[in-house]
mmCIF file of C-alpha atoms in Angstrom:
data_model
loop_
_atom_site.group_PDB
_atom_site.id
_atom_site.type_symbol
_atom_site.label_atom_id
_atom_site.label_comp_id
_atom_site.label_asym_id
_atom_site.label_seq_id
_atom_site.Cartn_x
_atom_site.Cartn_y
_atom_site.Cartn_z
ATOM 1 C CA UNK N 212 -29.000 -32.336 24.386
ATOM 2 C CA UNK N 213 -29.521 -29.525 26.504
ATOM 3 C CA UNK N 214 -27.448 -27.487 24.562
ATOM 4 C CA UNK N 215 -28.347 -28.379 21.117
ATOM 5 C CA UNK N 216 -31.968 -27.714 22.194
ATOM 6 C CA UNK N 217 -30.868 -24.267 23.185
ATOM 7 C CA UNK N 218 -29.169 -23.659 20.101
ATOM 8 C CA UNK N 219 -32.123 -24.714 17.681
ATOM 9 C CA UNK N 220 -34.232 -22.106 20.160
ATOM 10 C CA UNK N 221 -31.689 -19.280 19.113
ATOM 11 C CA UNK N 222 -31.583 -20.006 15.639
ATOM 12 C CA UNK N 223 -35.392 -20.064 15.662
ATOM 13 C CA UNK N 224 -35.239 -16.463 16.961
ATOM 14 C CA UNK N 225 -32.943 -15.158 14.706
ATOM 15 C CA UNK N 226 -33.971 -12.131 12.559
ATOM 16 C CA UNK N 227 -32.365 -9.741 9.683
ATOM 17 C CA UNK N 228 -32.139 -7.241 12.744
ATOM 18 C CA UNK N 229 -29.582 -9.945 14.407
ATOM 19 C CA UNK N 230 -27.733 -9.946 11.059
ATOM 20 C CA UNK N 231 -27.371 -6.499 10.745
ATOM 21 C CA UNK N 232 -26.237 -5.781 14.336
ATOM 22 C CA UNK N 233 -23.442 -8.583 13.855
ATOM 23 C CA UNK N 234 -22.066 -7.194 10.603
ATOM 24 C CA UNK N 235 -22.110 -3.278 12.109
ATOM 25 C CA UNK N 236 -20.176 -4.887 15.297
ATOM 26 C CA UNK N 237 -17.707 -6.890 13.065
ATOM 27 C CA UNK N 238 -17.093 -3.636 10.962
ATOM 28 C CA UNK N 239 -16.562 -1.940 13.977
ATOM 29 C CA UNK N 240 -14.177 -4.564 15.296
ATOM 30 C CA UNK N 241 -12.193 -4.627 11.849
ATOM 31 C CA UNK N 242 -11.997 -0.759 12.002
ATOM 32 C CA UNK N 243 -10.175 -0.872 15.500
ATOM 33 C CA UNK N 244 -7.988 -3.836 14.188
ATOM 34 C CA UNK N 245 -6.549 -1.504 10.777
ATOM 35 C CA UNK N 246 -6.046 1.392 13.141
ATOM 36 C CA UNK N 247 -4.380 -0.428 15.340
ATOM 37 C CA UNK N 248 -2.214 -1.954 12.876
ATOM 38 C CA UNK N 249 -1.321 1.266 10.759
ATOM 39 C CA UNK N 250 -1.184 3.645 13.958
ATOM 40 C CA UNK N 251 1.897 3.243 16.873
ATOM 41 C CA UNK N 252 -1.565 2.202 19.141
ATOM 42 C CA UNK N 253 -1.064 -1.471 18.573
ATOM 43 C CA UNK N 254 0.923 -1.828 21.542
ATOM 44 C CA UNK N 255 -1.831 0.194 23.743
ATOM 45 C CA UNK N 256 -4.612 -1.478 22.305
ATOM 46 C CA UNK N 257 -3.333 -5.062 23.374
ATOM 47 C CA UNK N 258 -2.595 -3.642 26.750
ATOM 48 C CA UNK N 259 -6.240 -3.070 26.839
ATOM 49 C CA UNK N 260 -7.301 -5.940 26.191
ATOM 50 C CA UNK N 261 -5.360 -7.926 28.276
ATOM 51 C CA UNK N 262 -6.755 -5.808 31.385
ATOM 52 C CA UNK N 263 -10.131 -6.922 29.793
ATOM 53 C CA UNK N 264 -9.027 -10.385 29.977
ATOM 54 C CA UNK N 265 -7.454 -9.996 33.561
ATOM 55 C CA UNK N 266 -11.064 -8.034 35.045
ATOM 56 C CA UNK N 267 -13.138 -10.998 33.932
ATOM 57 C CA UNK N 268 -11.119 -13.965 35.024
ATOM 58 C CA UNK N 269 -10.773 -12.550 38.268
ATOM 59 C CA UNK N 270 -14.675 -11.757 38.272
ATOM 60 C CA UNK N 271 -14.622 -15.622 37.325
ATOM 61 C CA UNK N 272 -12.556 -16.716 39.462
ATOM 62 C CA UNK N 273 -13.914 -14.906 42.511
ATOM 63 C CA UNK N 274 -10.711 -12.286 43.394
ATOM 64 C CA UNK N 275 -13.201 -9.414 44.711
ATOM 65 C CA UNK N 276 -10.297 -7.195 45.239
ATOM 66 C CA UNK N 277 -8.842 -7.737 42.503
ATOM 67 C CA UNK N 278 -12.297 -7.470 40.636
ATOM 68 C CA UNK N 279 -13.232 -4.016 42.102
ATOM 69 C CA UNK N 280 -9.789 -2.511 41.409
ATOM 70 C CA UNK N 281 -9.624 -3.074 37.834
ATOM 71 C CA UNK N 282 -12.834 -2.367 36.973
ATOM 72 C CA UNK N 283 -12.725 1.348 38.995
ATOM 73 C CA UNK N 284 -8.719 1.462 36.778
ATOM 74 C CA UNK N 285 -11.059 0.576 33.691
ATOM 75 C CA UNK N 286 -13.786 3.232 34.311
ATOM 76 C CA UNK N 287 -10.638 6.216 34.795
ATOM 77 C CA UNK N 288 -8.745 4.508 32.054
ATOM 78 C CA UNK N 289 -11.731 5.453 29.679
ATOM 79 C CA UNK N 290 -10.868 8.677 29.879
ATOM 80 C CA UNK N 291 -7.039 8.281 29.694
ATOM 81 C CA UNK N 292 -7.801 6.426 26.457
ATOM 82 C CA UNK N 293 -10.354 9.333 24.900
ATOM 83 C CA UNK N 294 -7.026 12.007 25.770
ATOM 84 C CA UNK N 295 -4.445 10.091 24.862
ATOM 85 C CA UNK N 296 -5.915 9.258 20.954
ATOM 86 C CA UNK N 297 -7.496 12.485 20.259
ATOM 87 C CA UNK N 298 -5.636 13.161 17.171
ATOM 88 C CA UNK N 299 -6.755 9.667 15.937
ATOM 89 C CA UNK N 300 -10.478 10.000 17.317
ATOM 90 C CA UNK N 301 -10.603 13.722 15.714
ATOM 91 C CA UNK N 302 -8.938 12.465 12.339
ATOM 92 C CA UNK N 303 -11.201 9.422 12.262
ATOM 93 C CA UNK N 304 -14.721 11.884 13.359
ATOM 94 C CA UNK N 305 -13.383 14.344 10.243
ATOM 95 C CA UNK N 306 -13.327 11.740 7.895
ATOM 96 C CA UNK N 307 -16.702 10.038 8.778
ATOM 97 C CA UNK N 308 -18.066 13.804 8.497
ATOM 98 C CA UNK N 309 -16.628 14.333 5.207
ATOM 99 C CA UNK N 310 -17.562 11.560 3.659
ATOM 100 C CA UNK N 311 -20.961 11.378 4.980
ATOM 101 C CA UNK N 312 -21.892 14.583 4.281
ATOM 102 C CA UNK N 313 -19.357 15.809 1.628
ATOM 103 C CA UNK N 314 -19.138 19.628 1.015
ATOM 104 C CA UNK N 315 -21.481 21.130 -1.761
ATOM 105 C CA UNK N 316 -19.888 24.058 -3.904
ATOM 106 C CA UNK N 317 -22.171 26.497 -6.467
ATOM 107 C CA UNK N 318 -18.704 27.046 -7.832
ATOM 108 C CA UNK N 319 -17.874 23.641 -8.102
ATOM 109 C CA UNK N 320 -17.097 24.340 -11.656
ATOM 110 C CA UNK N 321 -14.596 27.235 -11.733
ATOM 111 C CA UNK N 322 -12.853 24.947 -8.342
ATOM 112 C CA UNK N 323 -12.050 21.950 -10.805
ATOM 113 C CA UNK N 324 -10.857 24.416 -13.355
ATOM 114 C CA UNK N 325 -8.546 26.698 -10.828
ATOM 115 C CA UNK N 326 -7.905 22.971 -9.469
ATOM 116 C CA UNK N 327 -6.338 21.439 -12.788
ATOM 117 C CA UNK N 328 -4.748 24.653 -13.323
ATOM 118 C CA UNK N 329 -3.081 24.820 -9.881
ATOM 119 C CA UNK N 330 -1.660 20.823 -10.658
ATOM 120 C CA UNK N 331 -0.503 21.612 -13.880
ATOM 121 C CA UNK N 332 1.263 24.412 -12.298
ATOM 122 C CA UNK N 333 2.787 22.584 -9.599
ATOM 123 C CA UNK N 334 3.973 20.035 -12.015
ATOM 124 C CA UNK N 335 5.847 22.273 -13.740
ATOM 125 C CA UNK N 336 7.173 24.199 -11.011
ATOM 126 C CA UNK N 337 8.297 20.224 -9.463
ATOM 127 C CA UNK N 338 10.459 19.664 -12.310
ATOM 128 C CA UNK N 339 12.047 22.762 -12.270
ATOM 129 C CA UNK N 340 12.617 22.246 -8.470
ATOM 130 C CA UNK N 341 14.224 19.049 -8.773
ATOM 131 C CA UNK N 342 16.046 20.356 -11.595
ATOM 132 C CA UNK N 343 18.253 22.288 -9.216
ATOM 133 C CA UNK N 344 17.655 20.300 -6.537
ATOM 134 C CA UNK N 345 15.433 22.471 -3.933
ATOM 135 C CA UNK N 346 13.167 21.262 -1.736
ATOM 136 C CA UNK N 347 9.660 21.557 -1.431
ATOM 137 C CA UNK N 348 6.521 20.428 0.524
ATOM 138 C CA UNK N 349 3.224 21.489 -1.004
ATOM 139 C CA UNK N 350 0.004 20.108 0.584
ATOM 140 C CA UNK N 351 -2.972 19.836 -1.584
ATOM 141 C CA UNK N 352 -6.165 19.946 0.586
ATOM 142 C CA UNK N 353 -8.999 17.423 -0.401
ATOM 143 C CA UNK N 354 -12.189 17.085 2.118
ATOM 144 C CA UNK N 355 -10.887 16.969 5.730
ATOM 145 C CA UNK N 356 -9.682 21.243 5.974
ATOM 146 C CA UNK N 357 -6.421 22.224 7.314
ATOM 147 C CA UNK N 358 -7.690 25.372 9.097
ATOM 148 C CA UNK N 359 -5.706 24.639 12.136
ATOM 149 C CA UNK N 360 -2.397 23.989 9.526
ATOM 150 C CA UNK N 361 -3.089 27.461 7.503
ATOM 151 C CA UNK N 362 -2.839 29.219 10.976
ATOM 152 C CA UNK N 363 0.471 28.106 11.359
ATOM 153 C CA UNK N 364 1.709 29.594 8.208
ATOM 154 C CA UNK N 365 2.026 33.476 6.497
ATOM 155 C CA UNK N 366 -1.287 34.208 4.538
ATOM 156 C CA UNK N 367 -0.932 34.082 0.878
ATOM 157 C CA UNK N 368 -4.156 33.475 -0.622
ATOM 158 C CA UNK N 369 -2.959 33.836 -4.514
ATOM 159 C CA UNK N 370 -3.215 31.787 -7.812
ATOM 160 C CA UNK N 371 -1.163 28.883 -8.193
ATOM 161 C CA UNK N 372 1.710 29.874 -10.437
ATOM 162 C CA UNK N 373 5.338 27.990 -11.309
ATOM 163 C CA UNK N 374 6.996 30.974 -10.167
ATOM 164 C CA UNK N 375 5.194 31.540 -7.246
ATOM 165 C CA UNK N 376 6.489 28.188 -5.721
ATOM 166 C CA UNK N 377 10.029 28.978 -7.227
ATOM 167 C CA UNK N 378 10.183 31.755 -5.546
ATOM 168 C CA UNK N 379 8.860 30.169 -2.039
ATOM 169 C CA UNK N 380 11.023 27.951 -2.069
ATOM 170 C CA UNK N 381 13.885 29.425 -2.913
ATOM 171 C CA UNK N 382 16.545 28.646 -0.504
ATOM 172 C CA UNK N 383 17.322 31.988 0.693
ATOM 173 C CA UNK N 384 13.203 32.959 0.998
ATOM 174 C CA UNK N 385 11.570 33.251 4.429
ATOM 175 C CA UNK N 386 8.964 30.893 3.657
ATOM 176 C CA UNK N 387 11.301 28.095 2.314
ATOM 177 C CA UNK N 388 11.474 25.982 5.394
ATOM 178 C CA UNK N 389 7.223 25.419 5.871
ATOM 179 C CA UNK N 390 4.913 23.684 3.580
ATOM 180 C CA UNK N 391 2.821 25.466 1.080
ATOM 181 C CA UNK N 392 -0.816 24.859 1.554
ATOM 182 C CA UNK N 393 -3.521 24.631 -1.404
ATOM 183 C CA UNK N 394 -6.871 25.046 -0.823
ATOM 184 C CA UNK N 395 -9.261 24.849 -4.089
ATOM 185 C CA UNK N 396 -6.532 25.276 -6.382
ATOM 186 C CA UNK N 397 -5.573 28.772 -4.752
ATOM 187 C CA UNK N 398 -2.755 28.890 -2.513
ATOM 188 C CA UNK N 399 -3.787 29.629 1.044
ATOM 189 C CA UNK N 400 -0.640 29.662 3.027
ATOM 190 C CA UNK N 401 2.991 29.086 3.038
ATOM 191 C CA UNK N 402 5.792 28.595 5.917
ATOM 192 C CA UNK N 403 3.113 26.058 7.600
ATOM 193 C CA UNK N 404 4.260 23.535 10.083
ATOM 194 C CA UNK N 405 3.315 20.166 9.699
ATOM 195 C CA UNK N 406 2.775 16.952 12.277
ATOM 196 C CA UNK N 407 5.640 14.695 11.776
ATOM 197 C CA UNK N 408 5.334 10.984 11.178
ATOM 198 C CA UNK N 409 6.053 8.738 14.131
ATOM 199 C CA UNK N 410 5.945 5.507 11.539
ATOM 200 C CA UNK N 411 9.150 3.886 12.705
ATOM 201 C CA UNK N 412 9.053 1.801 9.554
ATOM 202 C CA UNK N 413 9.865 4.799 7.126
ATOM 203 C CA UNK N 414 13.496 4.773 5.422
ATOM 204 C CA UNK N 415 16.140 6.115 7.497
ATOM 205 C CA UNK N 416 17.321 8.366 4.273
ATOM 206 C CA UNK N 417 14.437 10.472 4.479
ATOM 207 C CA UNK N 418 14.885 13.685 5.779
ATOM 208 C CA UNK N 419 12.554 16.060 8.095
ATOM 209 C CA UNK N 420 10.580 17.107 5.179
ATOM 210 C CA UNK N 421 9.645 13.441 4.075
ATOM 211 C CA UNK N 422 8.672 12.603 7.073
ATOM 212 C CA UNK N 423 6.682 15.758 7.552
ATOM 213 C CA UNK N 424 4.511 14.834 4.589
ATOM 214 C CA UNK N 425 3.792 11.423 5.934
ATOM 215 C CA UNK N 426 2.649 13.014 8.910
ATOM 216 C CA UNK N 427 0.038 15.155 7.241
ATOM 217 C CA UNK N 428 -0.719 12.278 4.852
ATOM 218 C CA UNK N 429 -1.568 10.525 8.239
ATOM 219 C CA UNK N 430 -3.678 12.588 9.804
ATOM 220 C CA UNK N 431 -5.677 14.115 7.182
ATOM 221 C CA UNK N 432 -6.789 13.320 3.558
ATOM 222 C CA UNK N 433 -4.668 15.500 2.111
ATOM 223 C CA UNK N 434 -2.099 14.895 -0.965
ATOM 224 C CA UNK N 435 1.505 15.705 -0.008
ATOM 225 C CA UNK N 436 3.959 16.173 -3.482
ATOM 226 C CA UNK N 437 7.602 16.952 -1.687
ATOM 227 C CA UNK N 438 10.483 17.690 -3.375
ATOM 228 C CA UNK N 439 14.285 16.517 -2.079
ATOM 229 C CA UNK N 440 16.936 18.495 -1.039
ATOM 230 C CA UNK N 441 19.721 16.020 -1.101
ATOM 231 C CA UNK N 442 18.484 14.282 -4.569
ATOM 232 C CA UNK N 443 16.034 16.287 -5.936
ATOM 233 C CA UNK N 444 13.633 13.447 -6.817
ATOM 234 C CA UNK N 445 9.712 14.147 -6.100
ATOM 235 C CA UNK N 446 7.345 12.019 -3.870
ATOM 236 C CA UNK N 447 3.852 11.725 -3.060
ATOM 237 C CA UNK N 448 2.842 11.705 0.644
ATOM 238 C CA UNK N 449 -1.435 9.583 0.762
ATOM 239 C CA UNK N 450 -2.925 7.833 3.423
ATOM 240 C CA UNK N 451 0.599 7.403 5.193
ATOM 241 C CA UNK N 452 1.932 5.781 1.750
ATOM 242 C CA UNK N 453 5.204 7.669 0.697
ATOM 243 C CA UNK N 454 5.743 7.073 -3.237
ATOM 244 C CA UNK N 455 9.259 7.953 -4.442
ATOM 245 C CA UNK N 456 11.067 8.782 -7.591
ATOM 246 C CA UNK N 457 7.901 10.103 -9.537
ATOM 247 C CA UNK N 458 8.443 11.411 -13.285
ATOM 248 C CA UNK N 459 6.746 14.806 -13.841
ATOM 249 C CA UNK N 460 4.074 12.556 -16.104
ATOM 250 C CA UNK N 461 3.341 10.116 -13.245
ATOM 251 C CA UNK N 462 3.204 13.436 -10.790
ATOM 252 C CA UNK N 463 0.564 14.566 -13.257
ATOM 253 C CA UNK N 464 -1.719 11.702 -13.614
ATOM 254 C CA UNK N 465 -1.405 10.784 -9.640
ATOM 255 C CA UNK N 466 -2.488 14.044 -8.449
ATOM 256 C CA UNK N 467 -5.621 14.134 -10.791
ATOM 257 C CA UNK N 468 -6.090 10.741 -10.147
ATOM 258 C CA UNK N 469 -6.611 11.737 -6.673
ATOM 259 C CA UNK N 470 -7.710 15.420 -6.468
ATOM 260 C CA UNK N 471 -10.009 15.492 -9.581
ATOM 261 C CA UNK N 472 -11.487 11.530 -10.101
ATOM 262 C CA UNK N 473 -14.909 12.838 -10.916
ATOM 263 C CA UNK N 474 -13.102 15.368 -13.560
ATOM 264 C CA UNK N 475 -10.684 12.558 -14.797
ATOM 265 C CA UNK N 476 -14.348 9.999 -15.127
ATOM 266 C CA UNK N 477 -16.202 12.971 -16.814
ATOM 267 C CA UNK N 478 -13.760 13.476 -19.249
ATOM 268 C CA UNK N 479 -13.708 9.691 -20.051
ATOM 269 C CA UNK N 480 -17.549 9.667 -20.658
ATOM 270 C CA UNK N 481 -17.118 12.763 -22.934
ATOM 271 C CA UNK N 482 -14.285 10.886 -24.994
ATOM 272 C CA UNK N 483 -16.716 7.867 -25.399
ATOM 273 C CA UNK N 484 -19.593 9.732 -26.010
ATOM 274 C CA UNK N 485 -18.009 11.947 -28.890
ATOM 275 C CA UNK N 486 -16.478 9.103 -30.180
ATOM 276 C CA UNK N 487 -19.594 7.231 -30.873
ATOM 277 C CA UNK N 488 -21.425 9.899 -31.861
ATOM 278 C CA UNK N 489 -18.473 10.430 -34.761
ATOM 279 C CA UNK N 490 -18.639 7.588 -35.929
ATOM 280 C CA UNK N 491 -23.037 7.512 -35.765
ATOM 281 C CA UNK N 492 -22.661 10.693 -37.678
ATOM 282 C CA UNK N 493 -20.232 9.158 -40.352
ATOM 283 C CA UNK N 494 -22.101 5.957 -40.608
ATOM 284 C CA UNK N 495 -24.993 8.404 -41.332
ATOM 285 C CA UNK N 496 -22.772 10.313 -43.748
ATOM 286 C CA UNK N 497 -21.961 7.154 -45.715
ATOM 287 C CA UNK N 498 -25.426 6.246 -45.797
ATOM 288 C CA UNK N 499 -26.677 9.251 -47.133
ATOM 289 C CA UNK N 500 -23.449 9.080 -49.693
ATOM 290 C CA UNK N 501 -25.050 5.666 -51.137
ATOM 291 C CA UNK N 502 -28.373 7.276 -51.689
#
């Protein structure tokens, strides 16, 4: 009775403030259970909480000891924790910032243009590629920037042209070996070095160069198109996804699909709207006709 009395007193007091600081501590709790899931911290992360689980029993269970050392392991471990995910914590921080406060352009125009141009471009330049079988890794930057990438690469800062990338990637060229960063349809750098994937799931056909898009896939935003070596068949590095065997078509429509939605949804309206103002203006037309 006791306790049912108790409960009916906490329901009584609960507001939309109690709501709303559940549902931010569940989202919170979901977050950490996805990360831990698609990163290799799944392992760490129940290792954690199991020393959770160990510090209170023993507080319950009155092992002093016991208590005190794990809690002082628990206060150092904070800070083993904060060093040893940085690249997650950063890449998580980058992506709250960019889509949060998203990046305003005056020349947000000419961008999409240079943009479309740059995938059309690399389209072309992918079939050719595969064609004769020579790989390729080009990354196509999106909101989180690849500053720290670009350094690691020869400055280029040129138009996006088919036989620009031929040419990088020729076999025989310097830059052949790196990735080919794109920055607002321009490209910025070539002969970059990426992160490599540490996903032990991936196939054990792919080469370095898959698994160096997956890697940049996973810790940015980015769009990875790479090109095969052994088969010559083009993939699509997002989010940590790898999709394979991609016809120059699908190539197409993926990377607008992901680099240029708000072009792609723009374009739609247009369609609709001249569509239905055709046929207003022939209905009018026909009208006028009669009389």
């Amino acid at each position: 009775m006791d306790f049912l009395s108790q409960l009916v007193r906490y329901i009584a007091l609960f507001g939309i403030w109690d709501l709303v600081d559940i549902a931010i501590v569940a989202y919170i709790a979901y977050r950490l259970i996805v990360f831990s899931r698609r990163s290799n911290a799944g392992q760490v992360v129940k290792g954690i909480v199991f020393l959770l689980l160990v510090t209170q029993l023993s507080n319950v269970l009155g092992l002093n000891l016991l208590n005190f050392l794990l809690r002082n392991i628990i206060q150092i471990g904070f800070i083993a924790v904060v060093i040893l995910f940085q690249p997650e914590l950063r890449r998580a921080f980058e992506r709250v910032g960019s889509e949060w406060f998203p990046q305003f352009s005056l020349d947000r125009k000419n961008d999409v243009s240079e943009l479309e141009y740059a995938i059309m471009q690399t389209v072309d330049a992918c079939k050719n590629l595969s064609a004769s079988r020579t790989g390729a890794l080009i990354v196509f930057e999106r909101e989180i920037l690849l500053s720290n990438i670009v350094k690691t690469g020869t400055n280029i800062d040129s138009k996006v042209n088919t036989e620009l990338l031929k040419n990088i990637f020729y076999p025989k060229a310097p830059l052949h070996d790196g990735a080919l960063i794109i920055q607002k349809g321009r490209a910025a750098a070539a002969g970059c070095m990426l992160p490599l994937s540490g996903n032990t799931s991936l196939s054990k056909q792919l080469g370095m160069r898959h698994r160096a898009g997956v890697g940049m896939s996973e810790n940015s935003d980015a769009v990875v198109v790479v090109v095969s070596e052994e088969t010559g068949t083009v993939s699509v590095a997002i989010g940590g996804m790898l999709k394979r065997h991609l016809a120059p078509e699908t190539l197409e429509k993926l990377l607008r699909a992901e680099l240029m939605p708000n072009a792609e949804e723009t374009k739609k309206v247009n369609f609709f709207s001249s569509f239905f103002s055709h046929k207003k203006n022939t209905a009018e037309e026909v009208k006028e006709g009669v009389k």
